[in-house]
Short mmCIF file of C-alpha atoms in Angstrom, two decimals:
data_model
loop_
_atom_site.label_atom_id
_atom_site.label_comp_id
_atom_site.label_asym_id
_atom_site.label_seq_id
_atom_site.Cartn_x
_atom_site.Cartn_y
_atom_site.Cartn_z
CA MET A 6 15.11 62.54 17.53
CA ILE A 7 14.73 58.81 16.54
CA MET A 8 16.85 59.46 13.55
CA LEU A 9 19.59 60.94 15.52
CA PHE A 10 19.44 57.97 17.96
CA LEU A 11 19.60 55.47 15.19
CA SER A 12 22.47 57.33 13.56
CA ILE A 13 24.42 57.25 16.80
CA VAL A 14 23.76 53.54 17.33
CA LEU A 15 24.90 52.76 13.79
CA PHE A 16 28.00 54.75 13.92
CA VAL A 17 28.96 53.17 17.33
CA SER A 18 28.18 49.69 15.96
CA ALA A 19 30.30 50.41 12.78
CA PHE A 20 33.19 51.82 14.93
CA VAL A 21 33.10 48.72 17.25
CA LEU A 22 33.01 46.25 14.19
CA VAL A 23 35.86 48.10 12.46
CA ARG A 24 38.03 48.06 15.59
CA THR A 25 37.19 44.23 16.16
CA VAL A 26 38.21 43.43 12.58
CA GLU A 27 41.25 45.48 12.79
CA ASN A 28 42.30 43.72 16.10
CA TYR A 29 41.53 40.29 14.64
CA ASN A 30 43.62 40.88 11.44
CA SER A 31 46.47 42.72 13.23
CA PRO A 32 49.95 41.35 12.34
CA LEU A 33 50.47 40.04 15.97
CA LYS A 34 47.16 38.17 16.03
CA SER A 35 47.69 36.85 12.44
CA THR A 36 51.08 35.67 13.40
CA GLN A 37 49.91 33.88 16.55
CA ARG A 38 47.14 32.12 14.63
CA LEU A 39 49.59 31.04 11.87
CA GLN A 40 52.05 29.85 14.47
CA LYS A 41 49.31 27.84 16.20
CA GLU A 42 48.25 26.19 12.89
CA ILE A 43 51.90 25.31 12.02
CA GLY A 44 52.35 23.74 15.54
CA LEU A 45 49.26 21.59 15.18
CA ALA A 46 50.33 20.50 11.58
CA PHE A 47 53.80 19.69 12.90
CA SER A 48 52.36 17.54 15.69
CA ALA A 49 50.17 15.78 13.24
CA LEU A 50 53.11 15.18 11.02
CA GLU A 51 55.25 13.83 13.85
CA ALA A 52 52.37 11.49 14.86
CA GLU A 53 52.01 10.17 11.44
CA SER A 54 55.65 9.76 10.95
CA GLU A 55 55.91 7.72 14.11
CA ILE A 56 53.06 5.38 12.74
CA ILE A 57 54.85 5.01 9.53
CA ALA A 58 58.23 4.43 11.13
CA LYS A 59 56.86 1.49 13.00
CA GLN A 60 56.13 -0.35 9.62
CA ASP A 61 58.75 -2.73 8.27
CA LEU A 62 60.20 -0.63 5.32
CA ASN A 63 62.12 -3.67 4.08
CA LYS A 64 59.05 -5.47 2.97
CA ARG A 65 58.13 -3.37 0.06
CA ASP A 66 54.72 -4.96 -0.78
CA SER A 67 53.36 -4.79 2.76
CA PHE A 68 54.54 -1.21 3.13
CA LEU A 69 52.85 -0.14 -0.02
CA GLU A 70 49.69 -2.06 1.17
CA PHE A 71 49.81 -0.27 4.42
CA LEU A 72 49.95 3.09 2.66
CA SER A 73 47.26 2.09 0.30
CA LEU A 74 44.91 1.08 3.20
CA ASN A 75 45.60 4.06 5.48
CA TYR A 76 46.55 7.00 3.08
CA ARG A 77 44.45 6.28 -0.05
CA ASN A 78 42.14 9.23 0.40
CA GLU A 79 44.42 11.65 2.16
CA PHE A 80 44.67 14.02 -0.79
CA ALA A 81 40.90 14.24 -1.24
CA GLU A 82 40.28 14.61 2.44
CA LYS A 83 43.11 16.68 3.67
CA GLY A 84 45.09 17.79 0.51
CA ILE A 85 48.07 15.74 1.55
CA GLU A 86 49.85 13.93 -1.20
CA ILE A 87 52.17 11.01 -0.50
CA LEU A 88 54.56 10.02 -3.17
CA VAL A 89 56.81 6.91 -2.90
CA TYR A 90 59.72 6.59 -5.32
CA THR A 91 62.05 3.62 -5.78
CA ASN A 92 64.97 4.30 -8.05
CA ASP A 93 63.46 7.44 -9.56
CA SER A 94 60.23 5.41 -10.42
CA LEU A 95 56.90 6.50 -8.69
CA GLN A 96 55.59 3.45 -6.92
CA PHE A 97 52.60 4.91 -4.90
CA TRP A 98 50.73 8.18 -4.71
CA THR A 99 47.59 9.00 -2.74
CA SER A 100 44.27 8.74 -4.40
CA ASN A 101 45.93 8.23 -7.85
CA VAL A 102 45.74 11.94 -8.13
CA PHE A 103 48.79 13.96 -8.88
CA ALA A 104 48.71 17.57 -7.90
CA ALA A 105 50.93 18.94 -10.73
CA PRO A 106 50.74 22.55 -11.51
CA ILE A 107 48.84 23.44 -14.68
CA ILE A 108 51.12 24.47 -17.30
CA PHE A 109 50.05 26.52 -20.30
CA SER A 110 52.40 26.29 -23.33
CA SER A 111 52.51 29.35 -25.57
#
């Protein structure tokens, strides 16, 4: 009798767990979560863009100093890489780390 009861409880628990996981990973729910994350990232990008836009871009040294002070660890902390080029020359990059793809030569 106890084995039958435990079997029924485990079966119902497994069924509920499977349904919950299926519901969480449904295309609609996944799309909604992805859209929310994209919206949050876009809002953060707009906020940071406004902060940067307030800087005097004509004073090159002060702008690079601003980037160095405020965005030095962005790559290590958030995976955000900021690259500043002047006439095809790299002038600034976050954390002195360049996230170039690994290329294997054959």
